[in-house]
mmCIF file of C-alpha atoms in Angstrom:
data_model
loop_
_atom_site.group_PDB
_atom_site.id
_atom_site.type_symbol
_atom_site.label_atom_id
_atom_site.label_comp_id
_atom_site.label_asym_id
_atom_site.label_seq_id
_atom_site.Cartn_x
_atom_site.Cartn_y
_atom_site.Cartn_z
ATOM 1 C CA MET E 11 -22.491 25.993 -18.289
ATOM 2 C CA THR E 12 -21.066 23.730 -21.255
ATOM 3 C CA ASN E 13 -18.670 25.583 -23.062
ATOM 4 C CA THR E 14 -19.154 25.903 -27.322
ATOM 5 C CA THR E 15 -15.964 26.219 -28.295
ATOM 6 C CA LEU E 16 -15.361 22.586 -27.552
ATOM 7 C CA PRO E 17 -15.686 20.657 -30.962
ATOM 8 C CA PRO E 18 -17.822 18.060 -30.604
ATOM 9 C CA LEU E 19 -16.040 14.606 -28.924
ATOM 10 C CA ARG E 20 -16.373 12.400 -32.380
ATOM 11 C CA ASP E 21 -14.790 15.609 -34.551
ATOM 12 C CA VAL E 22 -11.453 14.884 -31.606
ATOM 13 C CA ILE E 23 -12.044 11.397 -31.389
ATOM 14 C CA ASN E 24 -10.853 11.799 -35.493
ATOM 15 C CA ALA E 25 -8.924 14.711 -34.567
ATOM 16 C CA TYR E 26 -6.322 12.937 -32.687
ATOM 17 C CA GLU E 27 -6.948 9.329 -34.047
ATOM 18 C CA LEU E 28 -8.529 8.256 -30.568
ATOM 19 C CA ARG E 29 -9.192 5.279 -31.231
ATOM 20 C CA ALA E 30 -10.546 3.698 -27.749
ATOM 21 C CA LYS E 31 -8.116 0.263 -26.968
ATOM 22 C CA LYS E 32 -9.206 -2.494 -25.212
ATOM 23 C CA SER E 33 -5.228 -2.466 -23.785
ATOM 24 C CA PHE E 34 -6.554 0.531 -21.772
ATOM 25 C CA GLY E 35 -10.547 -1.252 -21.673
ATOM 26 C CA GLN E 36 -12.076 1.985 -23.665
ATOM 27 C CA ASN E 37 -15.486 2.582 -23.979
ATOM 28 C CA PHE E 38 -16.159 6.539 -24.444
ATOM 29 C CA LEU E 39 -19.586 8.772 -23.363
ATOM 30 C CA LEU E 40 -19.727 10.878 -26.710
ATOM 31 C CA ASP E 41 -23.599 11.541 -25.310
ATOM 32 C CA LEU E 42 -23.278 15.425 -23.661
ATOM 33 C CA ASN E 43 -27.054 14.677 -22.366
ATOM 34 C CA LEU E 44 -25.890 11.795 -20.864
ATOM 35 C CA THR E 45 -22.422 12.449 -19.415
ATOM 36 C CA GLY E 46 -24.612 15.923 -17.896
ATOM 37 C CA LYS E 47 -26.871 13.299 -15.907
ATOM 38 C CA ILE E 48 -24.102 11.885 -15.447
ATOM 39 C CA ALA E 49 -22.312 14.785 -13.536
ATOM 40 C CA ARG E 50 -25.174 16.433 -11.683
ATOM 41 C CA ILE E 51 -25.299 13.053 -9.472
ATOM 42 C CA PRO E 52 -23.262 13.535 -7.062
ATOM 43 C CA GLY E 53 -25.047 16.708 -6.682
ATOM 44 C CA ASP E 54 -23.409 20.795 -5.866
ATOM 45 C CA LEU E 55 -20.187 20.462 -7.424
ATOM 46 C CA SER E 56 -18.811 24.081 -6.119
ATOM 47 C CA ASN E 57 -16.805 23.632 -3.802
ATOM 48 C CA SER E 58 -15.948 20.205 -4.412
ATOM 49 C CA ILE E 59 -12.128 18.880 -6.661
ATOM 50 C CA VAL E 60 -13.337 16.912 -8.489
ATOM 51 C CA TYR E 61 -10.733 12.773 -8.689
ATOM 52 C CA GLU E 62 -12.491 11.151 -12.152
ATOM 53 C CA VAL E 63 -10.142 8.203 -13.595
ATOM 54 C CA GLY E 64 -9.649 7.518 -17.307
ATOM 55 C CA PRO E 65 -11.042 10.894 -18.898
ATOM 56 C CA GLY E 66 -10.463 9.717 -22.433
ATOM 57 C CA PRO E 67 -11.133 12.596 -24.925
ATOM 58 C CA GLY E 68 -12.883 14.238 -22.050
ATOM 59 C CA GLY E 69 -17.136 13.475 -22.461
ATOM 60 C CA LEU E 70 -17.676 13.351 -18.632
ATOM 61 C CA THR E 71 -14.931 15.934 -17.905
ATOM 62 C CA ARG E 72 -16.349 18.490 -19.775
ATOM 63 C CA ALA E 73 -19.789 17.787 -17.746
ATOM 64 C CA LEU E 74 -18.364 18.227 -14.905
ATOM 65 C CA LEU E 75 -16.874 21.546 -15.092
ATOM 66 C CA ALA E 76 -19.723 22.700 -16.302
ATOM 67 C CA HIS E 77 -21.724 21.291 -13.634
ATOM 68 C CA GLY E 78 -19.315 23.528 -11.700
ATOM 69 C CA ALA E 79 -16.215 21.597 -10.786
ATOM 70 C CA LYS E 80 -14.122 23.539 -8.715
ATOM 71 C CA ARG E 81 -11.246 21.523 -10.121
ATOM 72 C CA VAL E 82 -11.372 18.523 -12.517
ATOM 73 C CA VAL E 83 -8.106 15.879 -11.182
ATOM 74 C CA ALA E 84 -7.668 13.145 -14.409
ATOM 75 C CA VAL E 85 -5.550 10.581 -13.998
ATOM 76 C CA GLU E 86 -4.739 8.792 -17.137
ATOM 77 C CA MET E 87 -3.419 6.500 -19.018
ATOM 78 C CA ASP E 88 -3.048 6.574 -22.114
ATOM 79 C CA GLU E 89 -0.627 9.309 -23.338
ATOM 80 C CA ARG E 90 -2.893 9.788 -26.311
ATOM 81 C CA CYS E 91 -5.653 11.399 -24.706
ATOM 82 C CA LEU E 92 -3.180 14.531 -23.121
ATOM 83 C CA ALA E 93 -3.551 16.704 -26.045
ATOM 84 C CA PRO E 94 -7.253 16.764 -25.752
ATOM 85 C CA LEU E 95 -7.413 16.892 -22.868
ATOM 86 C CA THR E 96 -5.641 20.375 -22.964
ATOM 87 C CA ASP E 97 -8.217 21.668 -25.223
ATOM 88 C CA VAL E 98 -10.353 20.784 -22.218
ATOM 89 C CA ALA E 99 -8.332 22.630 -19.608
ATOM 90 C CA ALA E 100 -7.540 25.906 -21.483
ATOM 91 C CA ALA E 101 -11.238 26.123 -22.559
ATOM 92 C CA TYR E 102 -12.323 25.696 -19.011
ATOM 93 C CA GLY E 103 -10.140 28.700 -17.186
ATOM 94 C CA ASN E 104 -7.416 25.572 -16.290
ATOM 95 C CA ARG E 105 -9.532 24.113 -13.713
ATOM 96 C CA LEU E 106 -8.777 21.150 -15.366
ATOM 97 C CA SER E 107 -5.250 18.893 -14.259
ATOM 98 C CA VAL E 108 -4.069 15.878 -16.155
ATOM 99 C CA GLU E 109 -2.121 12.733 -14.737
ATOM 100 C CA LEU E 110 -0.514 10.646 -16.793
ATOM 101 C CA GLY E 111 -0.043 7.240 -14.620
ATOM 102 C CA ASN E 112 -2.230 4.616 -13.495
ATOM 103 C CA ALA E 113 -4.799 5.021 -11.261
ATOM 104 C CA LEU E 114 -4.027 1.994 -8.697
ATOM 105 C CA LYS E 115 -0.514 3.393 -7.383
ATOM 106 C CA VAL E 116 -1.694 7.056 -6.878
ATOM 107 C CA GLU E 117 -1.687 8.355 -3.751
ATOM 108 C CA GLU E 118 -5.094 10.265 -4.390
ATOM 109 C CA GLN E 119 -4.629 13.129 -1.344
ATOM 110 C CA THR E 120 -0.884 13.819 -2.336
ATOM 111 C CA LEU E 121 -2.222 14.382 -5.634
ATOM 112 C CA LEU E 122 -5.540 16.418 -5.140
ATOM 113 C CA LYS E 123 -3.553 18.803 -2.481
ATOM 114 C CA LEU E 124 -7.162 19.086 -0.831
ATOM 115 C CA GLY E 125 -7.567 22.633 0.552
ATOM 116 C CA ASN E 126 -8.783 23.014 4.382
ATOM 117 C CA GLU E 127 -12.316 23.878 2.668
ATOM 118 C CA ASP E 128 -12.111 21.839 -0.448
ATOM 119 C CA GLU E 129 -14.075 18.396 -0.357
ATOM 120 C CA ALA E 130 -13.169 15.599 -2.811
ATOM 121 C CA ARG E 131 -15.906 13.611 -4.731
ATOM 122 C CA ILE E 132 -14.283 10.632 -7.281
ATOM 123 C CA VAL E 133 -16.420 10.309 -10.466
ATOM 124 C CA SER E 134 -15.458 8.281 -13.201
ATOM 125 C CA ASN E 135 -16.342 6.415 -16.339
ATOM 126 C CA LEU E 136 -14.375 3.911 -15.016
ATOM 127 C CA PRO E 137 -11.682 1.156 -17.607
ATOM 128 C CA TYR E 138 -13.794 -1.563 -17.357
ATOM 129 C CA ASN E 139 -10.640 -3.568 -16.654
ATOM 130 C CA VAL E 140 -9.460 -1.608 -13.391
ATOM 131 C CA GLY E 141 -13.325 -0.743 -12.249
ATOM 132 C CA THR E 142 -14.371 -3.574 -9.324
ATOM 133 C CA LEU E 143 -9.887 -3.211 -8.611
ATOM 134 C CA LEU E 144 -10.706 0.139 -7.562
ATOM 135 C CA PHE E 145 -14.141 0.742 -6.188
ATOM 136 C CA ILE E 146 -12.130 -2.451 -3.150
ATOM 137 C CA LYS E 147 -9.529 0.354 -3.664
ATOM 138 C CA TRP E 148 -10.793 3.204 -2.274
ATOM 139 C CA LEU E 149 -13.623 0.743 -0.044
ATOM 140 C CA THR E 150 -10.482 -0.092 1.725
ATOM 141 C CA LEU E 151 -8.471 2.463 3.433
ATOM 142 C CA GLN E 152 -7.608 2.463 6.994
ATOM 143 C CA ASP E 153 -8.998 5.176 8.579
ATOM 144 C CA TRP E 154 -12.740 5.729 7.854
ATOM 145 C CA LYS E 155 -14.530 7.927 7.180
ATOM 146 C CA PRO E 156 -12.828 8.637 4.117
ATOM 147 C CA TRP E 157 -10.890 11.060 2.086
ATOM 148 C CA TYR E 158 -13.548 11.804 -0.812
ATOM 149 C CA ARG E 159 -17.338 12.567 0.424
ATOM 150 C CA SER E 160 -18.987 10.351 -2.591
ATOM 151 C CA LEU E 161 -17.757 7.977 -4.912
ATOM 152 C CA THR E 162 -19.999 8.268 -8.918
ATOM 153 C CA LEU E 163 -19.016 5.472 -10.686
ATOM 154 C CA MET E 164 -19.511 3.473 -14.361
ATOM 155 C CA PHE E 165 -19.758 -0.108 -13.745
ATOM 156 C CA GLN E 166 -20.367 -3.311 -15.790
ATOM 157 C CA GLN E 167 -24.110 -3.976 -15.003
ATOM 158 C CA GLU E 168 -22.995 -6.830 -13.302
ATOM 159 C CA VAL E 169 -20.946 -6.090 -10.283
ATOM 160 C CA ALA E 170 -23.416 -2.949 -10.418
ATOM 161 C CA GLU E 171 -25.828 -5.248 -9.023
ATOM 162 C CA ARG E 172 -23.365 -6.146 -6.476
ATOM 163 C CA ILE E 173 -22.092 -3.877 -5.105
ATOM 164 C CA VAL E 174 -26.160 -3.149 -3.830
ATOM 165 C CA ALA E 175 -27.116 -7.075 -4.083
ATOM 166 C CA ALA E 176 -29.132 -7.708 -0.765
ATOM 167 C CA PRO E 177 -29.060 -10.794 1.258
ATOM 168 C CA GLY E 178 -30.415 -13.836 -0.663
ATOM 169 C CA GLY E 179 -29.694 -13.856 -4.115
ATOM 170 C CA LYS E 180 -26.632 -14.321 -6.270
ATOM 171 C CA ALA E 181 -25.242 -11.623 -6.474
ATOM 172 C CA TYR E 182 -24.895 -10.800 -3.467
ATOM 173 C CA GLY E 183 -21.040 -10.904 -1.755
ATOM 174 C CA ARG E 184 -17.772 -9.648 -0.866
ATOM 175 C CA LEU E 185 -18.436 -6.807 -2.348
ATOM 176 C CA SER E 186 -21.788 -5.757 -1.274
ATOM 177 C CA VAL E 187 -20.452 -6.529 2.401
ATOM 178 C CA LEU E 188 -18.077 -4.256 2.730
ATOM 179 C CA ALA E 189 -19.406 -2.066 0.034
ATOM 180 C CA GLN E 190 -22.712 -2.282 2.735
ATOM 181 C CA TRP E 191 -20.610 -2.169 5.793
ATOM 182 C CA ARG E 192 -19.325 0.932 5.329
ATOM 183 C CA GLY E 193 -21.408 2.981 3.314
ATOM 184 C CA GLN E 194 -24.704 3.767 1.304
ATOM 185 C CA ALA E 195 -24.783 2.609 -2.022
ATOM 186 C CA ARG E 196 -27.376 2.264 -5.054
ATOM 187 C CA ILE E 197 -27.940 2.783 -8.736
ATOM 188 C CA ALA E 198 -28.252 6.055 -9.592
ATOM 189 C CA MET E 199 -28.471 5.122 -13.502
ATOM 190 C CA ARG E 200 -28.086 2.553 -16.391
ATOM 191 C CA VAL E 201 -26.382 3.475 -19.235
ATOM 192 C CA PRO E 202 -27.552 1.027 -22.055
ATOM 193 C CA ALA E 203 -23.791 -0.417 -24.196
ATOM 194 C CA ALA E 204 -25.715 1.464 -27.184
ATOM 195 C CA ALA E 205 -24.243 5.211 -25.832
ATOM 196 C CA PHE E 206 -20.626 4.398 -25.499
ATOM 197 C CA THR E 207 -18.147 4.518 -28.113
ATOM 198 C CA PRO E 208 -17.069 1.245 -29.042
ATOM 199 C CA PRO E 209 -20.532 -0.147 -27.236
ATOM 200 C CA PRO E 210 -19.699 -2.857 -25.746
ATOM 201 C CA LYS E 211 -20.716 -5.773 -24.878
ATOM 202 C CA VAL E 212 -22.887 -5.719 -21.644
ATOM 203 C CA ALA E 213 -24.725 -2.642 -20.534
ATOM 204 C CA SER E 214 -24.012 -0.944 -17.296
ATOM 205 C CA ALA E 215 -24.480 1.192 -14.359
ATOM 206 C CA ILE E 216 -24.154 4.517 -12.633
ATOM 207 C CA VAL E 217 -23.008 3.759 -9.135
ATOM 208 C CA HIS E 218 -23.193 6.453 -6.506
ATOM 209 C CA PHE E 219 -21.462 5.232 -3.000
ATOM 210 C CA GLU E 220 -22.209 7.850 0.363
ATOM 211 C CA PRO E 221 -18.983 6.403 2.836
ATOM 212 C CA THR E 222 -21.001 6.549 6.253
ATOM 213 C CA GLU E 223 -19.437 5.639 10.288
ATOM 214 C CA PRO E 224 -19.435 1.800 10.119
ATOM 215 C CA ILE E 225 -22.291 -0.779 11.703
ATOM 216 C CA ASP E 226 -19.711 -1.552 14.171
ATOM 217 C CA LYS E 227 -16.779 0.393 14.747
ATOM 218 C CA ARG E 228 -14.831 -1.679 16.938
ATOM 219 C CA VAL E 229 -14.507 -3.520 14.574
ATOM 220 C CA GLN E 230 -11.172 -3.952 11.864
ATOM 221 C CA LEU E 231 -10.798 -3.728 8.060
ATOM 222 C CA LYS E 232 -9.043 -6.968 8.049
ATOM 223 C CA ASP E 233 -10.751 -9.040 10.136
ATOM 224 C CA ILE E 234 -14.025 -8.688 8.335
ATOM 225 C CA GLU E 235 -12.172 -9.107 5.276
ATOM 226 C CA LYS E 236 -10.792 -12.099 6.122
ATOM 227 C CA VAL E 237 -14.060 -13.601 7.493
ATOM 228 C CA VAL E 238 -15.964 -11.881 4.690
ATOM 229 C CA GLU E 239 -13.800 -13.644 1.923
ATOM 230 C CA LYS E 240 -13.364 -17.464 3.827
ATOM 231 C CA ALA E 241 -17.152 -17.449 3.494
ATOM 232 C CA PHE E 242 -17.879 -16.844 -0.182
ATOM 233 C CA GLY E 243 -14.635 -18.534 -1.059
ATOM 234 C CA GLN E 244 -17.244 -21.134 -1.268
ATOM 235 C CA ARG E 245 -20.636 -19.667 -1.241
ATOM 236 C CA ARG E 246 -22.550 -23.510 -1.381
ATOM 237 C CA LYS E 247 -21.196 -24.564 1.697
ATOM 238 C CA MET E 248 -22.565 -24.651 4.748
ATOM 239 C CA LEU E 249 -20.874 -21.289 7.120
ATOM 240 C CA ARG E 250 -19.668 -24.145 9.179
ATOM 241 C CA ALA E 251 -17.725 -25.142 6.742
ATOM 242 C CA SER E 252 -16.654 -22.971 4.566
ATOM 243 C CA LEU E 253 -15.586 -21.032 8.106
ATOM 244 C CA LYS E 254 -13.148 -24.152 8.371
ATOM 245 C CA GLY E 255 -9.310 -22.752 7.850
ATOM 246 C CA LEU E 256 -10.139 -19.229 10.407
ATOM 247 C CA GLU E 257 -7.243 -18.934 13.487
ATOM 248 C CA VAL E 258 -10.650 -20.297 15.258
ATOM 249 C CA PRO E 259 -13.171 -23.404 15.385
ATOM 250 C CA ALA E 260 -15.821 -22.666 12.331
ATOM 251 C CA ILE E 261 -17.926 -24.095 15.199
ATOM 252 C CA GLY E 262 -17.557 -21.866 18.425
ATOM 253 C CA LEU E 263 -17.135 -18.778 16.721
ATOM 254 C CA LEU E 264 -21.327 -19.569 14.860
ATOM 255 C CA GLU E 265 -21.915 -19.876 18.110
ATOM 256 C CA ALA E 266 -19.681 -16.668 19.662
ATOM 257 C CA ALA E 267 -21.319 -14.719 16.526
ATOM 258 C CA ASN E 268 -25.223 -16.792 18.045
ATOM 259 C CA LEU E 269 -25.525 -18.195 14.296
ATOM 260 C CA ASP E 270 -26.423 -20.870 12.584
ATOM 261 C CA PRO E 271 -23.991 -22.903 11.748
ATOM 262 C CA THR E 272 -26.093 -24.415 8.633
ATOM 263 C CA LEU E 273 -26.013 -21.401 6.701
ATOM 264 C CA ARG E 274 -24.272 -20.420 4.004
ATOM 265 C CA ALA E 275 -23.229 -16.907 2.791
ATOM 266 C CA GLU E 276 -26.119 -15.309 0.729
ATOM 267 C CA ASN E 277 -28.435 -15.634 3.608
ATOM 268 C CA VAL E 278 -25.822 -14.347 5.938
ATOM 269 C CA THR E 279 -26.953 -9.515 6.681
ATOM 270 C CA VAL E 280 -24.344 -7.744 6.597
ATOM 271 C CA ALA E 281 -24.538 -6.699 10.500
ATOM 272 C CA GLN E 282 -24.469 -10.835 11.017
ATOM 273 C CA PHE E 283 -20.879 -10.819 9.113
ATOM 274 C CA VAL E 284 -19.888 -7.447 11.057
ATOM 275 C CA GLU E 285 -20.488 -9.554 14.676
ATOM 276 C CA LEU E 286 -18.716 -12.396 12.998
ATOM 277 C CA ALA E 287 -15.585 -10.022 12.251
ATOM 278 C CA ARG E 288 -15.799 -9.087 16.005
ATOM 279 C CA GLN E 289 -16.058 -12.269 17.581
ATOM 280 C CA TYR E 290 -13.534 -13.500 15.029
ATOM 281 C CA ARG E 291 -10.899 -10.763 16.758
ATOM 282 C CA LEU E 292 -12.297 -11.890 20.318
ATOM 283 C CA LEU E 293 -11.769 -14.974 20.212
ATOM 284 C CA LYS E 294 -8.326 -15.172 18.071
ATOM 285 C CA SER E 295 -7.378 -12.828 21.095
ATOM 286 C CA SER E 296 -8.457 -15.753 23.516
ATOM 287 C CA ASN E 297 -5.722 -17.966 22.030
#
């Protein structure tokens, strides 16, 4: 339930002089109906410790608490936002804690202090300037399944479409393969630029990601990252050319993976990339 003791977000921004800063990648969501819809995407939050990056004045934070999150732990780089977030914490029985810092450097499990009964979810209107880096950080954890149950994240629409893209198009690339190797991703909501203050130059979208068992548990993260990086590093070239420079012969690798050497990276399925990575490890080990 929304807490009616808190002032409207526009009043909060004016009272605390929270003009959005480009250096922090800030674009504030002030429509509480919209933030409420985002908070409902992950489902029931009553047993969830929700991790939020870049809460700003607290629009999405309020919605997560109102939707029943057991606790919200937020990391914010902008010191100006601490005072209004303290007001939100007080209004919601101190179920919110805020850490001043850089989310790229945070050790989330230590910060969240998860109990045995807790589940963690990440829900965030990510700052555009670090959104992709944070997603890759959470996607490339060495241990899998990860410590979180789901990710519900705001991206520029172009980035969101890359995450969920199928083979055969320009949007399909490294993010697509890594995300779809380790989980299921979908675009849960599209958000027009006009919904933000200030409005960005591009539309945005919410991606909901749920981790699953990898397509092939034998494949190591470093191997699939290496193969995918090489393949998409020269995406217009055929695989027989783009995969040169690996520690194994490109043609031999492609033959082992039963792949046509004239294929281009954008036409290789996620499962085929996984098999490439597996054969890459086997050939390296045999040398």
